[in-house]
Amino acid sequence: MKAGLRTKLTFSYALVALMLIAVISICVNALFNIQFKNYVMNQQKQANQNIINLVEKQYDAKTQTWNISAVENIGMSALEQGMIVKVKDYSGGTVWDATVHNNGLCAQMLRQMAQNMKSQYPNFKGGYVQKSYTLMVGFKQIGEAEIGYYGPFYFTNSDISFLQKINMILALTGLVSLIMAILLGTYMSLRISRPVSKAVRAASEISKGNYEQRIDEKSNTREINDLTDSVNTLAQTLEKQENLRKQMASDVAHELRTPLANLQSSLEAMIDGVWEPNSERLTSCHEEILRINRMVGDLEKLERAEAETEALSLSDFDLSELVRHIIHSFETDYYKKGISLDFYGETAPVRADRDKISQVLVNLLSNALKYTPEGGSVRAQVKNLRTVAEITVADTGQGIPPEDLPNIFERFYRADKSRNRLTGGSGLGLTIAKATIEAHKGRISVSSELNKGTVFSVFLPKKHGQA
Ligand code: ADP
């Protein structure tokens, strides 16, 4: 079984805390071993020297005698500190000997020291060490002294308890750090794992088709925020696409239902002999079929424009020249309807799909023709701007109501439904135009004033290398 994020993170925190404490303990103990040993050994040397100095002072040079009781005091106090002192005169005779004075106490002292050292260092190789010193008064040798102790060094009871306290503090610190690490690990892992678990749950719901899933959890970890944002964006995009798909299916069904119902009832009336199948009625049926056909063709175009962004067949051409050419093909229709058509254009080199841009222009110019009453005027313009080429088609037509303006690029949207159905518009022309321009990484926009006119602007990125 795989461990969860929470377990792993808590475990890692605890492990780091334990490792830190272990490293600190090892370092502190190693430091003590070196520093404390040196200190203790120096102290020993110093203590030996002090004893020798004190003993030398107990010799009376004039009478050439020792103050034995004073030497005994010195020896006894040394014994209490773990040192066994023997003093001999210059002829080798014993002045004072701790082992003679109290051998039991000496043996007990040595046992105690060995025990202390073994408790601290089980592998300690120590033993009884004896150092000899020559006792002098001025330049005259007055005797010899031997100082024995447990060596090479030993720890007194207070040294041992000091070391034990240090280790106890370390162990306590370790325990507290471990508890804190576990608490912190649990807290941190909860903060990380909660949004991650939510993202996992949301992703699994999304995979089942529940696109309305969103993660509202905000984290102060950048990567986690990126993850939840990505899942939310994914859900949003899928939801939008799903809605579009449903909308598209219902729009298409809705758009086809009326002409198909008209056709069906007309043909049934003729089959049943209610209507005589004269040429006028057949022509009307034929027109309905043409309309359906046009709509299906437009849907195909839209599907291509929306899906095949990279299937553009790009070429370099002058946008003004293209617009002038299309205007030319519209002149007769405009003339017949009594609408003036002007063109003003600067040379504007672009790299684009010439046929598809032509379709957009045809659509804009035929809309302007359709929605501008007799006596009106339409002006097309091409401007060569710094990074884009701009085409505008401005008419003095009926305009678009402000409430319809945001929707006119949506599929099957018609501002004036009843009138537009009669003009034969499918409501797809501007949708195709927008998809085509966006496939070129361009932009299309509209501004309109009711009963005054409408202006469509198309911005196309210019050919590479052109300023
Ligand atoms: P249609 O085939 O119906 O013209 P479009 O997608 O080309 O479909 O246009 C959508 C709607 O936008 C039209 O039905 C019309 O209501 C409105 N429209 C487009 N161009 C103009 C214009 N130049 N003046 C007024 N309304 C317009």
Coordinates of C-alpha atoms and ligand atoms in Angstrom, one line a residue:
M1 CA 0.0 0.0 0.0
K2 CA 1.3 3.4 -0.9
A3 CA 1.7 5.9 2.0
G4 CA -0.3 9.1 1.8
L5 CA 1.2 12.6 1.5
R6 CA 0.3 13.3 5.2
T7 CA 2.1 10.2 6.5
K8 CA 5.1 10.9 4.4
L9 CA 5.5 14.5 5.3
T10 CA 5.0 13.9 9.0
F11 CA 7.5 11.1 8.9
S12 CA 10.0 13.3 7.1
Y13 CA 9.7 16.1 9.6
A14 CA 10.2 13.6 12.5
L15 CA 13.1 12.0 10.8
V16 CA 14.8 15.4 10.2
A17 CA 14.3 16.3 13.9
L18 CA 15.7 13.0 15.0
M19 CA 18.7 13.3 12.7
L20 CA 19.4 16.8 13.9
I21 CA 19.2 15.8 17.5
A22 CA 21.5 12.8 16.8
V23 CA 24.0 15.0 15.1
I24 CA 23.9 17.6 17.9
S25 CA 24.3 14.8 20.5
I26 CA 27.2 13.2 18.7
C27 CA 28.9 16.6 18.3
V28 CA 28.4 17.7 21.9
N29 CA 29.7 14.4 23.3
A30 CA 32.7 14.4 20.9
L31 CA 33.5 18.0 22.0
F32 CA 33.2 17.0 25.6
N33 CA 35.4 13.9 25.1
I34 CA 38.2 16.1 23.6
Q35 CA 37.8 19.4 25.5
F36 CA 36.7 18.0 28.9
K37 CA 39.4 15.3 28.8
N38 CA 42.1 17.9 28.2
Y39 CA 40.7 20.1 30.8
V40 CA 40.6 17.3 33.4
M41 CA 44.2 16.2 32.5
N42 CA 45.5 19.8 32.9
Q43 CA 43.6 20.1 36.2
Q44 CA 45.3 16.9 37.4
K45 CA 48.8 18.3 36.4
Q46 CA 48.0 21.5 38.2
A47 CA 46.7 19.6 41.3
N48 CA 49.9 17.4 41.4
Q49 CA 52.1 20.5 41.2
N50 CA 50.2 22.2 44.0
I51 CA 50.6 19.2 46.3
I52 CA 54.3 19.1 45.6
N53 CA 54.7 22.8 46.3
L54 CA 52.8 22.4 49.6
V55 CA 54.8 19.4 50.7
E56 CA 58.1 21.1 49.9
K57 CA 57.0 23.9 52.3
Q58 CA 56.7 21.4 55.2
Y59 CA 60.4 20.8 55.3
D60 CA 62.5 22.8 57.8
A61 CA 65.9 23.2 56.2
K62 CA 67.5 24.4 59.4
T63 CA 66.6 21.4 61.5
Q64 CA 66.4 19.2 58.4
T65 CA 63.0 17.8 59.7
W66 CA 59.5 17.4 58.2
N67 CA 56.3 18.7 59.7
I68 CA 54.7 15.3 59.5
S69 CA 51.2 16.3 60.7
A70 CA 51.1 19.0 58.0
V71 CA 52.2 16.5 55.3
E72 CA 49.5 14.2 56.6
N73 CA 46.9 16.9 56.2
I74 CA 48.0 17.6 52.7
G75 CA 48.0 13.8 51.9
M76 CA 44.5 13.3 53.4
S77 CA 43.0 16.3 51.5
A78 CA 44.7 14.9 48.3
L79 CA 43.2 11.5 49.0
E80 CA 39.7 13.0 49.2
Q81 CA 40.3 14.4 45.7
G82 CA 41.4 10.9 44.5
M83 CA 45.2 11.3 44.8
I84 CA 47.4 8.9 46.7
V85 CA 50.5 10.7 48.0
K86 CA 53.7 9.1 49.2
V87 CA 56.6 11.4 50.6
K88 CA 60.1 10.1 51.2
D89 CA 63.1 11.9 52.6
Y90 CA 66.4 12.3 50.8
S91 CA 67.7 9.0 52.2
G92 CA 64.6 7.1 50.9
G93 CA 62.9 6.8 54.3
T94 CA 59.1 7.2 54.3
V95 CA 57.9 10.5 55.7
W96 CA 54.2 9.9 55.0
D97 CA 52.4 7.2 52.8
A98 CA 48.6 7.3 52.2
T99 CA 48.5 3.6 51.6
V100 CA 50.2 3.0 55.0
H101 CA 48.0 5.6 56.6
N102 CA 44.7 4.2 55.2
N103 CA 45.0 1.6 52.6
G104 CA 41.3 0.7 52.7
L105 CA 40.3 4.3 51.8
C106 CA 42.9 4.3 48.9
A107 CA 41.6 1.1 47.4
Q108 CA 38.0 2.4 47.8
M109 CA 39.0 5.7 46.0
L110 CA 40.5 3.8 43.1
R111 CA 37.5 1.5 42.8
Q112 CA 35.2 4.4 42.8
M113 CA 37.1 6.2 40.0
A114 CA 37.3 3.0 37.9
Q115 CA 33.6 2.6 38.3
N116 CA 32.9 6.3 37.4
M117 CA 34.9 6.0 34.2
K118 CA 33.4 2.6 33.2
S119 CA 29.9 4.0 33.7
Q120 CA 30.7 6.9 31.3
Y121 CA 33.0 5.0 28.9
P122 CA 32.4 1.2 29.0
N123 CA 35.5 0.6 26.9
F124 CA 37.8 2.9 28.8
K125 CA 41.2 1.5 29.3
G126 CA 42.4 3.2 32.4
G127 CA 44.3 2.2 35.4
Y128 CA 46.4 3.3 38.3
V129 CA 49.1 5.8 37.2
Q130 CA 51.9 7.0 39.4
K131 CA 54.0 10.1 38.9
S132 CA 57.3 10.8 40.8
Y133 CA 58.5 14.2 41.7
T134 CA 61.8 15.4 43.2
L135 CA 61.3 17.6 46.2
M136 CA 63.6 20.6 46.4
V137 CA 64.3 23.6 48.6
G138 CA 66.3 26.1 46.6
F139 CA 68.7 23.9 44.7
K140 CA 68.9 21.3 47.3
Q141 CA 67.1 18.0 47.0
I142 CA 65.2 17.2 50.1
G143 CA 63.4 14.1 49.1
E144 CA 60.9 12.5 46.6
A145 CA 57.2 12.3 46.3
E146 CA 54.9 9.9 44.4
I147 CA 51.4 10.9 43.4
G148 CA 49.2 8.1 42.2
Y149 CA 45.7 8.5 40.7
Y150 CA 43.4 6.8 38.3
G151 CA 44.7 7.8 34.8
P152 CA 45.2 8.8 32.1
F153 CA 42.3 10.9 33.4
Y154 CA 39.2 10.4 35.5
F155 CA 35.9 12.1 36.1
T156 CA 34.8 12.9 39.6
N157 CA 31.2 12.3 40.7
S158 CA 30.3 15.9 40.0
D159 CA 31.9 15.7 36.5
I160 CA 29.9 12.6 35.8
S161 CA 26.6 14.2 37.0
F162 CA 27.4 17.2 34.8
L163 CA 27.8 15.0 31.8
Q164 CA 24.7 13.1 32.6
K165 CA 22.7 16.4 32.9
I166 CA 24.0 17.5 29.5
N167 CA 22.8 14.2 28.0
M168 CA 19.5 14.4 29.8
I169 CA 19.0 18.0 28.4
L170 CA 19.8 16.7 24.9
A171 CA 17.4 13.8 25.2
L172 CA 14.7 16.1 26.5
T173 CA 15.3 18.6 23.6
G174 CA 15.2 15.6 21.2
L175 CA 11.8 14.5 22.6
V176 CA 10.4 18.1 22.5
S177 CA 11.7 18.6 18.9
L178 CA 10.2 15.2 17.9
I179 CA 6.8 16.2 19.3
M180 CA 7.0 19.6 17.6
A181 CA 8.1 18.1 14.3
I182 CA 5.2 15.6 14.4
L183 CA 2.7 18.4 15.2
L184 CA 4.2 20.8 12.6
G185 CA 4.4 17.9 10.0
T186 CA 0.8 17.1 10.6
Y187 CA -0.3 20.7 10.3
M188 CA 1.8 21.4 7.2
S189 CA 0.7 18.1 5.5
L190 CA -2.9 18.9 6.3
R191 CA -2.5 22.3 4.6
I192 CA -0.9 20.7 1.5
S193 CA -2.9 17.5 1.4
R194 CA -6.4 19.0 1.8
P195 CA -6.3 21.1 -1.4
V196 CA -4.5 18.3 -3.2
S197 CA -7.2 15.8 -2.1
K198 CA -9.9 18.2 -3.2
A199 CA -8.1 18.6 -6.6
V200 CA -8.0 14.8 -7.0
R201 CA -11.7 14.5 -6.1
A202 CA -12.7 17.3 -8.4
A203 CA -10.6 15.8 -11.3
S204 CA -12.2 12.4 -10.8
E205 CA -15.7 14.1 -10.8
I206 CA -14.7 16.0 -14.0
S207 CA -13.7 12.7 -15.6
K208 CA -17.2 11.4 -14.9
G209 CA -18.7 14.4 -16.7
N210 CA -19.6 16.6 -13.7
Y211 CA -18.1 19.8 -15.1
E212 CA -19.6 22.1 -12.6
Q213 CA -17.0 21.0 -10.0
R214 CA -14.8 23.9 -8.7
I215 CA -12.2 24.0 -5.9
D216 CA -12.7 27.0 -3.7
E217 CA -9.7 26.2 -1.4
K218 CA -7.0 28.8 -1.6
S219 CA -3.5 27.9 -0.5
N220 CA -0.4 30.1 0.1
T221 CA 1.7 27.5 -1.8
R222 CA 2.2 28.6 -5.3
E223 CA 2.3 25.2 -6.9
I224 CA -0.8 24.1 -5.1
N225 CA -2.6 27.2 -6.2
D226 CA -1.5 26.5 -9.8
L227 CA -2.8 23.0 -9.5
T228 CA -6.3 24.0 -8.2
D229 CA -6.4 26.9 -10.7
S230 CA -5.6 24.4 -13.5
V231 CA -8.3 22.0 -12.4
N232 CA -10.8 24.9 -12.2
T233 CA -9.9 26.1 -15.6
L234 CA -10.1 22.6 -17.0
A235 CA -13.6 22.2 -15.5
Q236 CA -14.6 25.6 -16.8
T237 CA -13.4 25.0 -20.3
L238 CA -15.0 21.5 -20.4
E239 CA -18.2 23.0 -19.1
K240 CA -18.2 25.7 -21.6
Q241 CA -17.5 23.3 -24.5
E242 CA -20.2 20.9 -23.2
N243 CA -22.7 23.8 -23.1
L244 CA -21.6 25.0 -26.5
R245 CA -22.1 21.5 -27.9
K246 CA -25.5 21.2 -26.3
Q247 CA -26.4 24.7 -27.4
M248 CA -25.2 24.0 -31.0
A249 CA -27.2 20.8 -31.2
S250 CA -30.4 22.5 -30.0
D251 CA -29.7 25.6 -32.1
V252 CA -29.3 23.5 -35.3
A253 CA -32.4 21.5 -34.5
H254 CA -34.3 24.7 -33.8
E255 CA -33.1 26.4 -37.0
L256 CA -33.9 23.5 -39.2
R257 CA -37.3 22.7 -37.7
T258 CA -39.2 25.7 -39.2
P259 CA -38.1 25.4 -42.8
L260 CA -38.4 21.6 -42.7
A261 CA -42.0 21.9 -41.2
N262 CA -42.9 24.4 -43.9
L263 CA -41.5 22.0 -46.6
Q264 CA -43.3 19.0 -45.1
S265 CA -46.7 20.7 -44.9
S266 CA -46.4 22.2 -48.4
L267 CA -45.4 18.8 -49.9
E268 CA -48.1 16.9 -48.0
A269 CA -50.7 19.4 -49.2
M270 CA -49.6 18.9 -52.7
I271 CA -49.5 15.1 -52.3
D272 CA -53.0 15.0 -50.8
G273 CA -54.3 17.1 -53.7
V274 CA -55.2 20.0 -51.4
W275 CA -52.7 22.2 -53.3
E276 CA -52.1 22.1 -56.9
P277 CA -48.3 21.7 -57.4
N278 CA -47.9 24.8 -59.6
S279 CA -44.5 26.3 -60.4
E280 CA -44.9 29.1 -57.8
R281 CA -45.4 26.6 -54.9
L282 CA -42.6 24.3 -56.2
T283 CA -40.3 27.4 -56.4
S284 CA -41.1 28.3 -52.8
C285 CA -40.3 24.7 -51.8
H286 CA -37.1 24.9 -53.8
E287 CA -36.1 28.2 -52.0
E288 CA -36.7 26.6 -48.7
I289 CA -34.4 23.7 -49.6
L290 CA -31.8 26.2 -50.8
R291 CA -32.0 28.0 -47.5
I292 CA -31.5 24.8 -45.6
N293 CA -28.6 23.9 -47.8
R294 CA -27.0 27.3 -47.3
M295 CA -27.3 26.9 -43.5
V296 CA -25.7 23.5 -43.6
G297 CA -22.9 24.9 -45.8
D298 CA -22.5 27.8 -43.3
L299 CA -22.3 25.3 -40.4
E300 CA -19.6 23.4 -42.2
K301 CA -17.7 26.6 -42.8
L302 CA -18.1 27.5 -39.1
E303 CA -16.9 24.1 -38.0
R304 CA -13.8 24.5 -40.2
A305 CA -13.1 28.0 -39.1
E306 CA -13.4 27.1 -35.4
A307 CA -11.5 23.8 -35.6
E308 CA -8.7 24.1 -38.1
T309 CA -6.7 27.0 -37.0
E310 CA -3.6 25.7 -38.5
A311 CA -5.2 24.7 -41.8
L312 CA -5.0 28.3 -43.1
S313 CA -3.3 28.6 -46.5
L314 CA -1.3 31.7 -45.8
S315 CA 0.1 34.0 -48.5
D316 CA 1.4 37.5 -48.7
F317 CA -0.8 40.1 -50.3
D318 CA -2.0 43.7 -50.1
L319 CA -5.2 44.0 -48.1
S320 CA -6.3 47.1 -49.9
E321 CA -6.0 45.4 -53.2
L322 CA -8.2 42.5 -52.0
V323 CA -10.9 44.9 -50.5
R324 CA -10.9 47.0 -53.7
H325 CA -11.5 43.8 -55.7
I326 CA -14.4 42.6 -53.5
I327 CA -16.0 46.1 -53.5
H328 CA -15.9 46.0 -57.3
S329 CA -17.9 42.8 -57.3
F330 CA -20.6 44.4 -55.1
E331 CA -21.0 47.6 -57.0
T332 CA -23.9 46.4 -59.1
D333 CA -25.9 45.1 -56.1
Y334 CA -25.3 48.4 -54.2
Y335 CA -26.2 50.5 -57.3
K336 CA -29.5 48.5 -57.7
K337 CA -30.5 49.2 -54.1
G338 CA -29.6 52.8 -54.4
I339 CA -26.8 52.8 -51.8
S340 CA -23.5 54.5 -52.4
L341 CA -20.3 52.5 -51.8
D342 CA -16.9 54.2 -51.3
F343 CA -13.5 52.8 -50.6
Y344 CA -10.4 54.4 -49.2
G345 CA -7.3 52.3 -48.7
E346 CA -3.6 52.4 -47.9
T347 CA -1.3 49.7 -49.0
A348 CA -1.3 47.2 -46.2
P349 CA 0.8 44.0 -46.7
V350 CA -0.5 41.1 -44.7
R351 CA 0.2 37.4 -44.5
A352 CA -3.2 35.6 -44.3
D353 CA -5.5 33.2 -46.0
R354 CA -6.8 35.2 -48.9
D355 CA -9.9 33.2 -49.6
K356 CA -11.0 33.2 -45.9
I357 CA -10.4 36.9 -45.5
S358 CA -12.4 37.4 -48.7
Q359 CA -15.4 35.5 -47.2
V360 CA -15.2 37.8 -44.1
L361 CA -15.3 40.9 -46.3
V362 CA -18.1 39.5 -48.5
N363 CA -20.1 38.8 -45.3
L364 CA -19.6 42.3 -43.9
L365 CA -20.4 44.0 -47.2
S366 CA -23.5 41.9 -47.8
N367 CA -24.7 42.6 -44.3
A368 CA -24.1 46.4 -44.8
L369 CA -26.1 46.1 -48.0
K370 CA -28.9 44.0 -46.4
Y371 CA -29.3 46.3 -43.3
T372 CA -28.9 49.7 -45.0
P373 CA -32.0 51.2 -46.6
E374 CA -32.1 52.9 -50.0
G375 CA -30.3 56.2 -50.1
G376 CA -27.8 55.2 -47.5
S377 CA -24.1 54.9 -47.9
V378 CA -21.4 52.3 -47.0
R379 CA -17.7 53.2 -46.7
A380 CA -14.9 50.6 -46.6
Q381 CA -11.5 51.6 -45.4
V382 CA -8.1 49.9 -45.0
K383 CA -5.5 51.5 -42.7
N384 CA -1.9 50.4 -42.4
L385 CA -1.2 50.8 -38.7
R386 CA 2.0 50.0 -36.8
T387 CA 1.5 46.3 -36.0
V388 CA -1.8 45.6 -37.6
A389 CA -3.8 46.3 -40.7
E390 CA -7.3 47.6 -40.0
I391 CA -10.4 47.2 -42.2
T392 CA -13.5 49.1 -41.4
V393 CA -16.9 48.7 -43.0
A394 CA -19.2 51.6 -41.9
D395 CA -22.8 51.9 -43.0
T396 CA -25.6 54.4 -42.4
G397 CA -28.1 51.6 -41.9
Q398 CA -30.7 50.6 -39.3
G399 CA -28.0 49.9 -36.6
I400 CA -28.1 47.2 -34.0
P401 CA -30.0 47.6 -30.7
P402 CA -27.5 47.9 -27.8
E403 CA -29.0 44.8 -26.1
D404 CA -28.2 42.8 -29.2
L405 CA -24.8 44.2 -29.8
P406 CA -22.9 41.8 -27.4
N407 CA -24.5 38.8 -29.0
I408 CA -24.3 39.3 -32.7
F409 CA -21.1 37.2 -33.1
E410 CA -22.9 34.2 -31.5
R411 CA -24.1 31.5 -33.8
F412 CA -27.7 31.8 -35.2
Y413 CA -28.1 35.2 -33.5
R414 CA -30.2 37.7 -35.4
A415 CA -31.0 41.1 -34.0
D416 CA -34.4 41.3 -35.6
K417 CA -35.5 37.7 -35.9
S418 CA -38.7 38.0 -37.9
R419 CA -37.2 40.4 -40.4
N420 CA -34.0 38.6 -40.8
R421 CA -35.6 35.3 -41.5
L422 CA -37.2 36.9 -44.4
T423 CA -33.9 38.3 -45.6
G424 CA -32.6 34.7 -45.6
G425 CA -29.8 35.3 -43.1
S426 CA -28.7 32.2 -41.2
G427 CA -27.2 34.1 -38.3
L428 CA -23.9 32.4 -38.9
G429 CA -22.1 34.9 -41.1
L430 CA -20.6 37.0 -38.2
T431 CA -19.8 33.9 -36.2
I432 CA -17.8 32.5 -39.1
A433 CA -16.1 35.9 -39.6
K434 CA -15.1 36.1 -36.0
A435 CA -13.7 32.5 -35.9
T436 CA -11.8 33.2 -39.1
I437 CA -10.2 36.4 -37.9
E438 CA -9.3 34.8 -34.5
A439 CA -7.7 31.9 -36.4
H440 CA -5.5 34.6 -37.9
K441 CA -4.7 35.9 -34.4
G442 CA -6.7 39.0 -35.2
R443 CA -9.7 40.7 -33.7
I444 CA -13.1 41.8 -35.0
S445 CA -15.2 44.4 -33.2
V446 CA -18.5 46.3 -33.8
S447 CA -19.9 49.7 -32.8
S448 CA -23.4 50.7 -33.7
E449 CA -26.1 53.3 -33.1
L450 CA -29.7 52.5 -33.7
N451 CA -31.1 54.1 -36.8
K452 CA -27.8 55.8 -37.5
G453 CA -25.4 53.0 -38.6
T454 CA -22.9 50.3 -37.8
V455 CA -19.2 50.1 -38.0
F456 CA -17.3 46.7 -38.2
S457 CA -13.6 46.8 -37.6
V458 CA -11.2 44.0 -38.4
F459 CA -7.6 44.0 -37.1
L460 CA -5.2 41.6 -38.8
P461 CA -1.5 41.2 -37.7
K462 CA 0.8 42.4 -40.5
K463 CA 3.2 40.4 -42.5
H464 CA 6.4 39.5 -40.6
G465 CA 9.1 42.1 -40.9
Q466 CA 6.7 45.0 -41.7
A467 CA 6.7 47.8 -39.1
Ligands
ADP1 P1 -27.2 37.1 -40.9 O1 -27.0 36.0 -41.9 O2 -28.5 37.0 -40.2 O3 -26.9 38.4 -41.5 P2 -24.9 37.5 -39.4 O4 -24.2 36.6 -38.4 O5 -24.1 38.0 -40.6 O6 -26.2 36.7 -39.8 O7 -25.4 38.7 -38.6 C1 -26.1 38.5 -37.4 C2 -27.0 39.6 -37.1 O8 -26.3 40.9 -36.8 C3 -27.9 39.9 -38.2 O9 -29.1 39.1 -38.2 C4 -28.3 41.4 -38.0 O10 -29.4 41.4 -37.1 C5 -27.1 42.0 -37.3 N1 -26.3 42.7 -38.3 C6 -25.2 42.3 -38.9 N2 -24.6 43.2 -39.7 C7 -25.4 44.3 -39.5 C8 -25.4 45.7 -40.0 N3 -24.4 46.1 -40.9 N4 -26.4 46.5 -39.7 C9 -27.3 46.1 -38.8 N5 -27.4 44.9 -38.3 C10 -26.5 44.0 -38.6

